[in-house]
Short mmCIF file of N, CA and C in Angstrom, two decimals:
data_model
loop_
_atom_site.label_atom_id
_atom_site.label_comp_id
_atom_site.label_asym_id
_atom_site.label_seq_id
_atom_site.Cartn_x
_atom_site.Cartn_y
_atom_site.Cartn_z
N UNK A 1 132.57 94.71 -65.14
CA UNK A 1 132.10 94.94 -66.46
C UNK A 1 130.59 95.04 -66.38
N UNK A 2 129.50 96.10 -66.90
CA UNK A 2 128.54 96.05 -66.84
C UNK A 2 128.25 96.23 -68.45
N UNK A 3 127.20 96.40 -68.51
CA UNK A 3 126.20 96.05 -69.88
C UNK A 3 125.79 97.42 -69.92
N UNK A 4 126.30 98.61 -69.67
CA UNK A 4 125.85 99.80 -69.71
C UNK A 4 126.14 100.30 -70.95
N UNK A 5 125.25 101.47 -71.55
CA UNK A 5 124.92 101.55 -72.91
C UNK A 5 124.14 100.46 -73.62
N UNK A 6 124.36 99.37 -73.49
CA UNK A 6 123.80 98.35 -74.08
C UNK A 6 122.42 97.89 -73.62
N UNK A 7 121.45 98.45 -74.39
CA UNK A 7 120.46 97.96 -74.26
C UNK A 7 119.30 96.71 -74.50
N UNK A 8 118.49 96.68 -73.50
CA UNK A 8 117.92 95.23 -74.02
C UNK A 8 117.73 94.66 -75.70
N UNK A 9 116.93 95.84 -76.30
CA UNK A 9 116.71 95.75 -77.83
C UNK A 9 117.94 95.58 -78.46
N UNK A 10 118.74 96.19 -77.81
CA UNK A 10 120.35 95.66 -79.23
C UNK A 10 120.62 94.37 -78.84
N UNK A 11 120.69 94.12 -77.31
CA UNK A 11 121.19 92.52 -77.01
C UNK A 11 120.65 91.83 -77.71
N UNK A 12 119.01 91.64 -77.86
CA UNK A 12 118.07 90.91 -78.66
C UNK A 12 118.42 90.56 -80.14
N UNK A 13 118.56 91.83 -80.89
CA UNK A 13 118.49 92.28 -82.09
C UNK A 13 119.98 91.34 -82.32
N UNK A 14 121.36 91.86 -81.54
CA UNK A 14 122.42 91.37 -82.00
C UNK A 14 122.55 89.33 -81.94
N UNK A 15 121.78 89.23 -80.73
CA UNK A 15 121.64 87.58 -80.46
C UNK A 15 120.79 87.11 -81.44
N UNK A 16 119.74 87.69 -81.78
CA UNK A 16 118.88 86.96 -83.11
C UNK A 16 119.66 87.25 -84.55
N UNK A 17 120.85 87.78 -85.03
CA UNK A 17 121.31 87.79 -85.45
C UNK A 17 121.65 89.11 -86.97
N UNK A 18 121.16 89.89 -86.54
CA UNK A 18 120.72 91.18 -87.58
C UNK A 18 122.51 91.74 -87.26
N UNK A 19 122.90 91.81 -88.19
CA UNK A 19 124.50 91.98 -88.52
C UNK A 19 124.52 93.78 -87.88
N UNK A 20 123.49 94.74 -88.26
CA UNK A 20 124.27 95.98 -87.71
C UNK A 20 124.03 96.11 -86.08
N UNK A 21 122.74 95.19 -85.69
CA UNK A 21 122.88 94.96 -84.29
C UNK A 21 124.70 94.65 -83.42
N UNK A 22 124.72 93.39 -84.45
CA UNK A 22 125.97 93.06 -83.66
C UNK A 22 127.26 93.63 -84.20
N UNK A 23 127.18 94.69 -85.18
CA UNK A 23 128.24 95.49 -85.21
C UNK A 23 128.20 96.30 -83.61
N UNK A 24 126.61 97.28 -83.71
CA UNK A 24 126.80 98.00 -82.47
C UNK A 24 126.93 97.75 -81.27
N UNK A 25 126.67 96.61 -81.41
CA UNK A 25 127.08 95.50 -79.80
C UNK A 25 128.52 95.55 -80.04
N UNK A 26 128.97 95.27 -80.51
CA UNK A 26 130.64 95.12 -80.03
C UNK A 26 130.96 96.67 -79.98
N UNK A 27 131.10 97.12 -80.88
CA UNK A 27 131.64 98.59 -80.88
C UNK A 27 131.05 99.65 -79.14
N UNK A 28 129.95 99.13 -78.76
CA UNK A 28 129.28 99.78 -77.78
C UNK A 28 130.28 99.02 -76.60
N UNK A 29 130.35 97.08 -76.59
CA UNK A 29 131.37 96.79 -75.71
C UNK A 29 132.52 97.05 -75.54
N UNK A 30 133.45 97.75 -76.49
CA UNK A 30 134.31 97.64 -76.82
C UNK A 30 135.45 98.08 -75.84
N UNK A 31 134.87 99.26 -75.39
CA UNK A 31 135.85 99.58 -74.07
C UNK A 31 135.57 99.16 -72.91
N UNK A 32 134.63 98.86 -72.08
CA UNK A 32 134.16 98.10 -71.14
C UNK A 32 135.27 96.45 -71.09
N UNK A 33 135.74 95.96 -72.32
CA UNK A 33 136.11 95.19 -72.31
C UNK A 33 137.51 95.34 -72.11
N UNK A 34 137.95 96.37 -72.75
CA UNK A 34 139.58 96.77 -73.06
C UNK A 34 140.02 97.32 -71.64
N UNK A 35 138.40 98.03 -70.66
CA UNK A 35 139.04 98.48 -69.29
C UNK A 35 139.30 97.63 -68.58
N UNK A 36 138.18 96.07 -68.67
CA UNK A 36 138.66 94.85 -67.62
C UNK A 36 139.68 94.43 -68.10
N UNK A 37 140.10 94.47 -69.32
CA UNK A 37 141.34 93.11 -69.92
C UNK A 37 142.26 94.18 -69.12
N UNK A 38 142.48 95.72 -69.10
CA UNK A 38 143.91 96.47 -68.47
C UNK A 38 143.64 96.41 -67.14
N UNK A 39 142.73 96.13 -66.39
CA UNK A 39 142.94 95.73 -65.31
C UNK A 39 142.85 94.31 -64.37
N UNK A 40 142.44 93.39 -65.92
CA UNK A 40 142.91 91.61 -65.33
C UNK A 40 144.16 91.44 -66.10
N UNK A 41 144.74 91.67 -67.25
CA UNK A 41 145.71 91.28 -67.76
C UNK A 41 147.19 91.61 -66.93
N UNK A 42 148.35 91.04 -67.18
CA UNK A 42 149.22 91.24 -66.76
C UNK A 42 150.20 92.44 -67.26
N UNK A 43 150.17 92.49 -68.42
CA UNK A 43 150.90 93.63 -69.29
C UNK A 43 149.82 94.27 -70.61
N UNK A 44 149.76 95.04 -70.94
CA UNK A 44 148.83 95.69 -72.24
C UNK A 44 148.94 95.08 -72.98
N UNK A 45 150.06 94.40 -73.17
CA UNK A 45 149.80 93.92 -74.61
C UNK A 45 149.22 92.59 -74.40
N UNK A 46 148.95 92.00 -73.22
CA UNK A 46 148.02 90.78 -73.18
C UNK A 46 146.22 91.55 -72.92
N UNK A 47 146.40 92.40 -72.31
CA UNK A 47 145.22 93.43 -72.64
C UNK A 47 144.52 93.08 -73.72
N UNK A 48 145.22 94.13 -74.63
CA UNK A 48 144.95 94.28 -76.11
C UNK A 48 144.45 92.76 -76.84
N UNK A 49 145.58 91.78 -76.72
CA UNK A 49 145.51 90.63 -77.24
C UNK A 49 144.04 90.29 -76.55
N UNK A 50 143.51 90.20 -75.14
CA UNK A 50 142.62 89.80 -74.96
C UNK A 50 141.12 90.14 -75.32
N UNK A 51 141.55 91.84 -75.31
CA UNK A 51 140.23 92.48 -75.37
C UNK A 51 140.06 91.72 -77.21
N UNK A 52 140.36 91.63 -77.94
CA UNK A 52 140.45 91.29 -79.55
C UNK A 52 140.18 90.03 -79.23
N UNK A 53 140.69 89.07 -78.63
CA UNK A 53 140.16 87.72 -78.44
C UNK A 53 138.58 88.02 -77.84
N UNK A 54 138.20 88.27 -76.29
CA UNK A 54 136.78 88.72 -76.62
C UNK A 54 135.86 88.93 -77.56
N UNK A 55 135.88 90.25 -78.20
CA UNK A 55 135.51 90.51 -78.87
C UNK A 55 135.22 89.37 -80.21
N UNK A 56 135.94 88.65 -80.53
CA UNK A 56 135.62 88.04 -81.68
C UNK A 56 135.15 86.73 -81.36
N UNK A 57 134.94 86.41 -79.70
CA UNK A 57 134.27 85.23 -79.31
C UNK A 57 132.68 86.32 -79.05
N UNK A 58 132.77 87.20 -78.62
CA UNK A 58 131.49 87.49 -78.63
C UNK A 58 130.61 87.33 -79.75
N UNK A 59 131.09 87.46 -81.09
CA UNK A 59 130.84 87.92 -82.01
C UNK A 59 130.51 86.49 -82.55
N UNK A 60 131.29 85.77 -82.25
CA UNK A 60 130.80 84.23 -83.03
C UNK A 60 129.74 83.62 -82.24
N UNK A 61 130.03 83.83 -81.05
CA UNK A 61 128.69 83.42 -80.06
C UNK A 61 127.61 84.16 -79.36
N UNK A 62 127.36 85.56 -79.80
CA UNK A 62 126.67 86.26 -79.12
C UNK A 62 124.83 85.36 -78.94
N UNK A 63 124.54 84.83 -80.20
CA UNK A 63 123.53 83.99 -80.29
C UNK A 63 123.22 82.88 -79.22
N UNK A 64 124.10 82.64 -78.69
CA UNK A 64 124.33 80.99 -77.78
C UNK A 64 123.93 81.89 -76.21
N UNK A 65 124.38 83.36 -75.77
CA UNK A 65 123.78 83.98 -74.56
C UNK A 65 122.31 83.91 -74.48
N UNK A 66 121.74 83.45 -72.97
CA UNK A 66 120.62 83.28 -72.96
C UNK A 66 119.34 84.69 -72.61
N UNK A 67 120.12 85.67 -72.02
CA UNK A 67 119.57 86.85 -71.94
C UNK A 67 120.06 87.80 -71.54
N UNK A 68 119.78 89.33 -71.56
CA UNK A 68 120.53 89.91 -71.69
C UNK A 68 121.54 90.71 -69.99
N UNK A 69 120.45 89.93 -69.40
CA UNK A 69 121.07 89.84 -67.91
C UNK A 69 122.02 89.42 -67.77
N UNK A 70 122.28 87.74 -68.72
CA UNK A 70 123.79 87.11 -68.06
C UNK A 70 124.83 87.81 -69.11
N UNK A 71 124.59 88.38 -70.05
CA UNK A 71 125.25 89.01 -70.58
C UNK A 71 126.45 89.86 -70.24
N UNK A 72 126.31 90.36 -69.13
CA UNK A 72 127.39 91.34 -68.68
C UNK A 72 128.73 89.95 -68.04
N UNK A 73 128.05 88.84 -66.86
CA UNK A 73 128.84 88.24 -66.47
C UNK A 73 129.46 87.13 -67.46
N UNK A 74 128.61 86.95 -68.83
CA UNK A 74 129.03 85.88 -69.50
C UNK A 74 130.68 86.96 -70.01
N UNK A 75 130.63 88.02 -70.35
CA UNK A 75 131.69 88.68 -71.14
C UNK A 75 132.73 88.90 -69.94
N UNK A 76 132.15 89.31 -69.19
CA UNK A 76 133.32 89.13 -67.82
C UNK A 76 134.09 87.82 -67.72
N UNK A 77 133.60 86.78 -67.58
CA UNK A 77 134.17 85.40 -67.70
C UNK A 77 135.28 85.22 -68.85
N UNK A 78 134.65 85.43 -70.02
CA UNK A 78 135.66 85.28 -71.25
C UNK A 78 136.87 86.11 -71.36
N UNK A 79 137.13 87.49 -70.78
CA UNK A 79 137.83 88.42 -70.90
C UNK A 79 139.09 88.15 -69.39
N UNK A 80 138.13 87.33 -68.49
CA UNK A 80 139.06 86.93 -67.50
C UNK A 80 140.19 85.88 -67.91
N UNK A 81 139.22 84.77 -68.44
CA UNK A 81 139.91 83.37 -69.33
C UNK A 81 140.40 83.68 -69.98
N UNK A 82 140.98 84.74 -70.70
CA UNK A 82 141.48 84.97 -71.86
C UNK A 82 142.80 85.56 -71.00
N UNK A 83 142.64 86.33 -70.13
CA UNK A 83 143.87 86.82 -68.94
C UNK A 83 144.78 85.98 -68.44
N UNK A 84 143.80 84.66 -68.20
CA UNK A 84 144.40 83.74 -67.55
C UNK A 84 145.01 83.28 -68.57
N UNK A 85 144.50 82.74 -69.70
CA UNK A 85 145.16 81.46 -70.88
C UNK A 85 146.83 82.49 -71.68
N UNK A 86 146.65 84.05 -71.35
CA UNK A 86 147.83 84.63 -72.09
C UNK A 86 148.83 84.36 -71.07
N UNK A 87 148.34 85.03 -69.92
CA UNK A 87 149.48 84.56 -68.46
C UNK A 87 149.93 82.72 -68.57
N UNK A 88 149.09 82.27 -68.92
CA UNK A 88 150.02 80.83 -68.55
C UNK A 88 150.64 80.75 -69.76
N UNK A 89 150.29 81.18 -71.12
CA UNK A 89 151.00 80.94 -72.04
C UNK A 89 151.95 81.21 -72.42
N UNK A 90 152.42 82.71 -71.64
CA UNK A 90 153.74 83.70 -71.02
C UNK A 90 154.73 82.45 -69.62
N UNK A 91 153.85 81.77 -69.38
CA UNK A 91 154.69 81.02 -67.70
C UNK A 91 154.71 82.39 -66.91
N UNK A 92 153.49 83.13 -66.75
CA UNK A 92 153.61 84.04 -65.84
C UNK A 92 152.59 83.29 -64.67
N UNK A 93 151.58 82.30 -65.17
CA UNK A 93 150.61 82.28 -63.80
C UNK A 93 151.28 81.21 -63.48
N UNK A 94 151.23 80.74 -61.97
CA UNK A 94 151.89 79.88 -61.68
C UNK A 94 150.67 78.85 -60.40
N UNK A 95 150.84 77.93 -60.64
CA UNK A 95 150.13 76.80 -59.61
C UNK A 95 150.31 76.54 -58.46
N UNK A 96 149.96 77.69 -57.68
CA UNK A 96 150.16 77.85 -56.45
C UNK A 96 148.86 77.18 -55.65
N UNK A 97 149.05 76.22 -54.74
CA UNK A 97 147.54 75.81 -53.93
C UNK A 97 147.36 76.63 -52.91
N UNK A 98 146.20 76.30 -52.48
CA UNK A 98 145.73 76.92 -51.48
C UNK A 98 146.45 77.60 -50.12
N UNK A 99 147.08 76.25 -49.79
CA UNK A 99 148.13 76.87 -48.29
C UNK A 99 149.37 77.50 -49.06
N UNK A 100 150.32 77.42 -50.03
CA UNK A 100 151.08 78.02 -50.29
C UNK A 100 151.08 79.65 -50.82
N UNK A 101 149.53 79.65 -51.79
CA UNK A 101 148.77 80.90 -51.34
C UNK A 101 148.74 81.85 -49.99
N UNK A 102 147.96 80.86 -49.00
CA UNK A 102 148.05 81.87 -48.05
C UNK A 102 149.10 81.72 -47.45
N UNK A 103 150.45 81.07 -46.93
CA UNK A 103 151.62 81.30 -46.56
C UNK A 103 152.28 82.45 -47.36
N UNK A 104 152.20 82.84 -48.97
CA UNK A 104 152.63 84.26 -49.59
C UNK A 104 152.12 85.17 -49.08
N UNK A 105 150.61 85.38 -48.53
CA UNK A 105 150.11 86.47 -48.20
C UNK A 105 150.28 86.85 -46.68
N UNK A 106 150.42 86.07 -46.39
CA UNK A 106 150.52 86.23 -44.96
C UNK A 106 152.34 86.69 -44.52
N UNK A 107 152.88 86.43 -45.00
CA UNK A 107 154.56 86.73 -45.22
C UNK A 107 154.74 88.11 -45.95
N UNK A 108 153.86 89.04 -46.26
CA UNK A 108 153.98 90.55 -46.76
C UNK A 108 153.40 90.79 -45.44
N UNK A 109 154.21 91.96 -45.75
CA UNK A 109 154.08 93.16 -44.63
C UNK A 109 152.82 93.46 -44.44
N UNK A 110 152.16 93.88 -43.06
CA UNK A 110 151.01 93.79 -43.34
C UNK A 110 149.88 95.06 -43.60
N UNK A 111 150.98 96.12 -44.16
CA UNK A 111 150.46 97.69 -44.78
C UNK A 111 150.23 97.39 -46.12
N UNK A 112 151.22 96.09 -46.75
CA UNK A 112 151.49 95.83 -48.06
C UNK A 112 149.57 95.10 -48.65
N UNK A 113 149.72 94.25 -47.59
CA UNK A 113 148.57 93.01 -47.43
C UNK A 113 147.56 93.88 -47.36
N UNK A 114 147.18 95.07 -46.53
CA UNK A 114 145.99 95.94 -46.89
C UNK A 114 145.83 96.56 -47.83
N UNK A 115 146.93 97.32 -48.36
CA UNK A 115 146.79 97.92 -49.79
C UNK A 115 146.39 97.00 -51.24
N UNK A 116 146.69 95.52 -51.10
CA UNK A 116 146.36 94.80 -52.09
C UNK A 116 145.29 94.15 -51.78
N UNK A 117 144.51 94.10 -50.58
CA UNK A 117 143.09 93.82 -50.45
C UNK A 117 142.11 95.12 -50.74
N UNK A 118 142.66 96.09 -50.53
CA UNK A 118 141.96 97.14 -50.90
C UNK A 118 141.59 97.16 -52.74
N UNK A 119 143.08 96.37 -53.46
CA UNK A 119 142.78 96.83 -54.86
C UNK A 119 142.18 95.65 -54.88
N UNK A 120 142.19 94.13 -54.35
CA UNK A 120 141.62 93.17 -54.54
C UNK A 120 140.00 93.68 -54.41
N UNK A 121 139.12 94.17 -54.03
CA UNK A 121 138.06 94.78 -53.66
C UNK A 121 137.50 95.49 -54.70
N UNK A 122 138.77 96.69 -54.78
CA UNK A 122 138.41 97.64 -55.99
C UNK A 122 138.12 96.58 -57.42
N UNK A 123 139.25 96.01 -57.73
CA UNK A 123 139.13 95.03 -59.21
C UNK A 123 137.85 94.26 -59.49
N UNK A 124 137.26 94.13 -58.13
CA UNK A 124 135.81 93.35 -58.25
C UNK A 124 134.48 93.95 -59.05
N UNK A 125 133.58 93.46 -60.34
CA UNK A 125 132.85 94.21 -60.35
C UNK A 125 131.85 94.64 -59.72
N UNK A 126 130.79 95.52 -59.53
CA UNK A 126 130.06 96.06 -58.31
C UNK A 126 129.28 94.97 -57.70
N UNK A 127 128.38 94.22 -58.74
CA UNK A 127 128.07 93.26 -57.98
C UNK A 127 128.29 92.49 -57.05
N UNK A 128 129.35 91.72 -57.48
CA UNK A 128 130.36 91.24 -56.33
C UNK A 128 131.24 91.61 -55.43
N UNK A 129 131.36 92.86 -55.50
CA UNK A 129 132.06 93.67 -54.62
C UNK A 129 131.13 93.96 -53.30
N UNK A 130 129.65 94.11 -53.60
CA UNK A 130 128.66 95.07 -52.94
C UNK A 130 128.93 93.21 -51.71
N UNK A 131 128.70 92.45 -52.47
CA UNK A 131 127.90 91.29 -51.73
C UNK A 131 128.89 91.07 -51.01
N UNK A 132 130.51 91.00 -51.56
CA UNK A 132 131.85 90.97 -50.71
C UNK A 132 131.85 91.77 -49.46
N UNK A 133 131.50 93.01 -49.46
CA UNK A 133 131.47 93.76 -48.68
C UNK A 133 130.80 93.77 -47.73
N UNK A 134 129.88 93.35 -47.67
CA UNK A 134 128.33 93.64 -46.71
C UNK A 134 129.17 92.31 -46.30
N UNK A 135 129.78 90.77 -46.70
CA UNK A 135 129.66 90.02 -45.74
C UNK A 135 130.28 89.99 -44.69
N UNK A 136 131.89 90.29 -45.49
CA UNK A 136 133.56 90.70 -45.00
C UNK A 136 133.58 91.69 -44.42
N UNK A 137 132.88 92.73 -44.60
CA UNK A 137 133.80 93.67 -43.83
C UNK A 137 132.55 94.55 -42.86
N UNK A 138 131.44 94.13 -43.80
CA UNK A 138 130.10 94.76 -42.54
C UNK A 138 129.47 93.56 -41.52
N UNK A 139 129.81 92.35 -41.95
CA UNK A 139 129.56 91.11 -41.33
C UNK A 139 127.94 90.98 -41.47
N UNK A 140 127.43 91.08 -42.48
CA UNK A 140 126.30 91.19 -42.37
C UNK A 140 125.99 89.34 -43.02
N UNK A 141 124.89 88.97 -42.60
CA UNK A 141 124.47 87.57 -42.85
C UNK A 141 123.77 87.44 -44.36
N UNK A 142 123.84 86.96 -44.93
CA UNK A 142 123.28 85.95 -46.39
C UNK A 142 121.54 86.49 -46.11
N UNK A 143 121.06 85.95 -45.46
CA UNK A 143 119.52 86.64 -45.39
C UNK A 143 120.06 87.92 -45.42
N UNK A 144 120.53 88.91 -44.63
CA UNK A 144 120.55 90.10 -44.50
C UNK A 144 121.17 90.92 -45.85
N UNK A 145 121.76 90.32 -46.86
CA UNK A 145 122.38 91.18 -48.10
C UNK A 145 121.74 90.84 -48.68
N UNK A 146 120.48 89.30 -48.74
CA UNK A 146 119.43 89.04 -49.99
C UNK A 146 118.45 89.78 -49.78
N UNK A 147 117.98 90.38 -48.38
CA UNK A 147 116.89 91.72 -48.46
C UNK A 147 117.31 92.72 -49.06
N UNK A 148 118.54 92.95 -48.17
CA UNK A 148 119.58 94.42 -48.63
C UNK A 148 119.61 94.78 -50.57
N UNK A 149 119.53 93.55 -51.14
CA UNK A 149 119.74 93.78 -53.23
C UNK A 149 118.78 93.55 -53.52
N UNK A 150 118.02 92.57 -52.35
CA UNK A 150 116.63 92.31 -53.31
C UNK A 150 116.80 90.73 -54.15
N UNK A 151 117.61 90.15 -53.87
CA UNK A 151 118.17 89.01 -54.70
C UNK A 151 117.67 87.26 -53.72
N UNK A 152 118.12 86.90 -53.94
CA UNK A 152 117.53 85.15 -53.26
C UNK A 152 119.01 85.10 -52.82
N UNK A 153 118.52 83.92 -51.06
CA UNK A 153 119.65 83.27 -51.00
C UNK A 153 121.04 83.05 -51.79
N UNK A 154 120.05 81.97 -52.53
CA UNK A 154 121.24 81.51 -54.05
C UNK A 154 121.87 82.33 -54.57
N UNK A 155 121.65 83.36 -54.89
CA UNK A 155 121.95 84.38 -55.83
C UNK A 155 123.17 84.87 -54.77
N UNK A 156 122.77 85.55 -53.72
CA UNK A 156 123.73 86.22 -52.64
C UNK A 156 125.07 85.06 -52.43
N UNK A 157 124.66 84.16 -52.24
CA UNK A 157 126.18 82.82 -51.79
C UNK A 157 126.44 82.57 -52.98
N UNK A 158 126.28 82.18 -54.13
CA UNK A 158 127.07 82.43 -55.64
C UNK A 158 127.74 83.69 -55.55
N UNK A 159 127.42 84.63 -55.47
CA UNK A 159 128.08 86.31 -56.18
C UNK A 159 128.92 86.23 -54.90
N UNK A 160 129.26 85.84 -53.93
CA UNK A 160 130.02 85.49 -52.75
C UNK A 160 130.84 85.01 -52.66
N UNK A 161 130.49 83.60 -53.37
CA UNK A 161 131.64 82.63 -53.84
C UNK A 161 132.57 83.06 -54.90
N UNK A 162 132.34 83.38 -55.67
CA UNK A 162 132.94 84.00 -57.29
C UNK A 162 133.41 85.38 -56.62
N UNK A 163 133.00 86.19 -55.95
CA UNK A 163 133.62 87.34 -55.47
C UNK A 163 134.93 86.87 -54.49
N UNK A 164 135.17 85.99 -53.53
CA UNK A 164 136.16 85.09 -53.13
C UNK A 164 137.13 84.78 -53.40
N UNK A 165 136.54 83.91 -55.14
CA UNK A 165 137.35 83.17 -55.90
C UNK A 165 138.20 84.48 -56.66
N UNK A 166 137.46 85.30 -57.15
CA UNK A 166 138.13 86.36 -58.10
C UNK A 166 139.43 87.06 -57.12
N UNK A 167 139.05 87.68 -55.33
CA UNK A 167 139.97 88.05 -55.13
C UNK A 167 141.06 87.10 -54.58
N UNK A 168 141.02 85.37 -54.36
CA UNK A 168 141.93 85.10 -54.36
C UNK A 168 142.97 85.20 -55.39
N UNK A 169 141.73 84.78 -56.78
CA UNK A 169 143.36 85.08 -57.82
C UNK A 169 143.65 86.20 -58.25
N UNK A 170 143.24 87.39 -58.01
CA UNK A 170 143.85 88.66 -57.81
C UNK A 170 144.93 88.96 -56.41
N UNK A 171 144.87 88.19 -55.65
CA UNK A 171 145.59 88.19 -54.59
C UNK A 171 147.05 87.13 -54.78
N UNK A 172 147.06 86.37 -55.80
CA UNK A 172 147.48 85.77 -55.59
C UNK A 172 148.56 85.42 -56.81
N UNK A 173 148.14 86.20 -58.40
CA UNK A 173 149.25 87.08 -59.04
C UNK A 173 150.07 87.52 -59.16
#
Protein backbone atom coordinates (compact mmCIF):
# COMPACT_ATOMS: atom_id res chain seq x y z
CA UNK A 1 0.00 0.00 0.00
CA UNK A 2 1.59 3.30 -0.78
CA UNK A 3 0.38 6.89 -0.18
CA UNK A 4 0.45 7.61 -3.88
CA UNK A 5 -1.80 10.37 -5.09
CA UNK A 6 -1.92 11.49 -1.69
CA UNK A 7 -0.18 14.29 -1.02
CA UNK A 8 1.64 15.88 1.83
CA UNK A 9 -0.88 19.03 1.94
CA UNK A 10 -4.06 16.77 1.94
CA UNK A 11 -2.46 14.42 4.67
CA UNK A 12 -1.97 17.68 6.72
CA UNK A 13 -5.14 19.40 5.81
CA UNK A 14 -7.20 15.97 6.40
CA UNK A 15 -5.21 15.25 9.98
CA UNK A 16 -5.82 18.88 11.18
CA UNK A 17 -9.17 18.26 10.49
CA UNK A 18 -10.85 20.39 7.48
CA UNK A 19 -13.79 17.89 6.54
CA UNK A 20 -13.28 18.19 2.49
CA UNK A 21 -9.60 17.34 3.13
CA UNK A 22 -10.67 14.18 4.68
CA UNK A 23 -13.39 13.48 2.33
CA UNK A 24 -10.51 13.53 -0.42
CA UNK A 25 -8.27 11.49 1.66
CA UNK A 26 -10.41 8.62 1.80
CA UNK A 27 -11.93 8.75 -1.59
CA UNK A 28 -8.13 9.17 -3.01
CA UNK A 29 -7.37 5.90 -0.50
CA UNK A 30 -9.99 4.19 -1.41
CA UNK A 31 -8.72 1.69 -3.82
CA UNK A 32 -5.25 1.29 -2.64
CA UNK A 33 -7.09 -0.10 0.25
CA UNK A 34 -9.76 -2.33 -1.47
CA UNK A 35 -6.47 -3.71 -3.64
CA UNK A 36 -4.61 -4.81 -0.26
CA UNK A 37 -7.88 -6.02 1.58
CA UNK A 38 -8.35 -8.46 -2.14
CA UNK A 39 -5.15 -9.48 -1.77
CA UNK A 40 -4.85 -10.02 2.30
CA UNK A 41 -8.39 -11.06 2.75
CA UNK A 42 -9.53 -14.51 2.39
CA UNK A 43 -12.73 -14.19 0.24
CA UNK A 44 -14.16 -10.58 -1.22
CA UNK A 45 -16.53 -10.34 0.78
CA UNK A 46 -14.13 -10.08 3.82
CA UNK A 47 -12.32 -7.69 1.34
CA UNK A 48 -15.09 -5.46 1.00
CA UNK A 49 -16.08 -5.82 4.71
CA UNK A 50 -12.52 -4.78 5.44
CA UNK A 51 -11.72 -2.22 3.04
CA UNK A 52 -15.22 -0.28 4.77
CA UNK A 53 -13.88 -1.14 8.16
CA UNK A 54 -10.57 0.80 7.18
CA UNK A 55 -11.84 3.32 5.82
CA UNK A 56 -14.05 4.41 8.64
CA UNK A 57 -11.13 3.84 11.19
CA UNK A 58 -9.18 6.09 9.08
CA UNK A 59 -11.65 8.53 9.17
CA UNK A 60 -12.21 8.60 12.95
CA UNK A 61 -8.51 8.61 13.51
CA UNK A 62 -6.81 10.17 10.73
CA UNK A 63 -5.87 13.09 13.37
CA UNK A 64 -4.02 10.64 15.92
CA UNK A 65 -1.26 9.75 12.57
CA UNK A 66 1.87 11.39 13.28
CA UNK A 67 3.04 12.21 9.69
CA UNK A 68 2.50 11.70 6.56
CA UNK A 69 5.32 9.18 6.07
CA UNK A 70 3.87 6.64 8.58
CA UNK A 71 0.84 7.08 6.94
CA UNK A 72 1.05 4.59 4.22
CA UNK A 73 2.29 1.76 6.87
CA UNK A 74 -0.15 2.93 9.60
CA UNK A 75 -3.19 2.01 6.85
CA UNK A 76 -1.38 -1.09 5.82
CA UNK A 77 -1.49 -2.38 9.43
CA UNK A 78 -5.24 -1.69 9.92
CA UNK A 79 -6.39 -3.24 6.61
CA UNK A 80 -4.16 -6.31 7.52
CA UNK A 81 -5.89 -6.51 11.22
CA UNK A 82 -8.97 -6.21 9.87
CA UNK A 83 -8.03 -9.52 7.46
CA UNK A 84 -6.95 -11.15 10.27
CA UNK A 85 -9.96 -10.28 12.92
CA UNK A 86 -12.68 -11.38 9.75
CA UNK A 87 -10.59 -14.73 9.20
CA UNK A 88 -10.70 -15.65 12.85
CA UNK A 89 -14.14 -14.54 13.15
CA UNK A 90 -15.02 -16.98 10.08
CA UNK A 91 -12.61 -19.95 12.19
CA UNK A 92 -10.70 -19.65 9.04
CA UNK A 93 -7.20 -18.52 10.72
CA UNK A 94 -5.99 -21.08 12.70
CA UNK A 95 -3.08 -21.18 15.59
CA UNK A 96 -0.56 -22.78 14.12
CA UNK A 97 3.14 -22.28 15.98
CA UNK A 98 6.09 -21.96 14.69
CA UNK A 99 7.39 -25.69 14.12
CA UNK A 100 4.01 -26.87 13.03
CA UNK A 101 4.23 -23.99 10.50
CA UNK A 102 7.28 -25.05 9.15
CA UNK A 103 6.56 -28.90 9.24
CA UNK A 104 3.28 -27.67 6.65
CA UNK A 105 5.67 -26.03 4.47
CA UNK A 106 8.14 -28.17 4.23
CA UNK A 107 5.64 -31.30 3.47
CA UNK A 108 4.41 -29.44 -0.05
CA UNK A 109 5.92 -30.33 -2.93
CA UNK A 110 8.67 -28.40 -3.49
CA UNK A 111 7.49 -26.62 -7.11
CA UNK A 112 4.35 -25.94 -4.89
CA UNK A 113 6.70 -24.26 -1.98
CA UNK A 114 8.37 -22.01 -4.75
CA UNK A 115 5.38 -20.82 -6.36
CA UNK A 116 3.95 -19.64 -2.94
CA UNK A 117 7.20 -17.97 -1.95
CA UNK A 118 7.21 -16.33 -5.08
CA UNK A 119 3.50 -14.90 -4.28
CA UNK A 120 4.68 -14.62 -0.62
CA UNK A 121 7.27 -11.93 -2.06
CA UNK A 122 4.94 -10.55 -4.60
CA UNK A 123 2.07 -9.76 -1.62
CA UNK A 124 4.84 -7.76 0.15
CA UNK A 125 4.68 -4.06 -0.19
CA UNK A 126 7.80 -2.60 -2.08
CA UNK A 127 9.39 -1.53 0.79
CA UNK A 128 9.62 -4.61 2.39
CA UNK A 129 9.90 -6.60 -0.38
CA UNK A 130 13.09 -4.51 -1.74
CA UNK A 131 14.79 -5.07 1.89
CA UNK A 132 13.45 -8.94 1.76
CA UNK A 133 15.14 -9.34 -1.24
CA UNK A 134 18.53 -7.84 -1.16
CA UNK A 135 18.85 -9.97 2.19
CA UNK A 136 17.24 -13.50 1.11
CA UNK A 137 17.86 -13.93 -2.00
CA UNK A 138 20.91 -11.41 -2.97
CA UNK A 139 22.48 -12.14 0.51
CA UNK A 140 23.43 -8.87 0.83
CA UNK A 141 24.32 -7.60 4.60
CA UNK A 142 22.16 -4.91 6.78
CA UNK A 143 25.04 -2.25 6.24
CA UNK A 144 24.95 -3.10 2.63
CA UNK A 145 20.88 -2.50 1.92
CA UNK A 146 21.12 0.66 4.52
CA UNK A 147 23.60 2.30 1.86
CA UNK A 148 21.77 0.55 -1.00
CA UNK A 149 17.92 2.84 0.26
CA UNK A 150 19.69 5.24 1.96
CA UNK A 151 17.92 4.27 5.29
CA UNK A 152 19.75 3.47 8.96
CA UNK A 153 20.57 0.23 10.34
CA UNK A 154 17.29 0.33 12.37
CA UNK A 155 15.21 1.12 9.73
CA UNK A 156 16.72 -1.84 7.34
CA UNK A 157 16.31 -4.81 10.40
CA UNK A 158 12.66 -3.49 11.24
CA UNK A 159 11.37 -3.49 7.40
CA UNK A 160 13.18 -7.08 7.60
CA UNK A 161 11.59 -8.23 10.45
CA UNK A 162 7.91 -7.23 9.47
CA UNK A 163 8.79 -8.32 5.87
CA UNK A 164 9.47 -12.00 7.57
CA UNK A 165 6.66 -11.75 9.76
CA UNK A 166 4.18 -10.75 6.86
CA UNK A 167 5.48 -13.65 4.64
CA UNK A 168 5.24 -16.10 7.30
CA UNK A 169 1.58 -15.40 7.69
CA UNK A 170 1.06 -15.31 4.11
CA UNK A 171 2.78 -18.57 3.99
CA UNK A 172 1.08 -19.92 6.38
CA UNK A 173 -2.86 -19.32 5.43
Amino acid sequence: MSAAGISPDLFEAARLGDPQAIASLLETAQPNIRRYARATCRSSADAEDATQEALWILFRHVGTIRSWLAFSAWLFSVVRRECLRLARKTGLASAIDGGEAEALLLSRPEADLRLDVAAAFEALPPHYRDVALMRDVKEMTIDEIAVALGATRQAVKARLHRARALMREYLTR
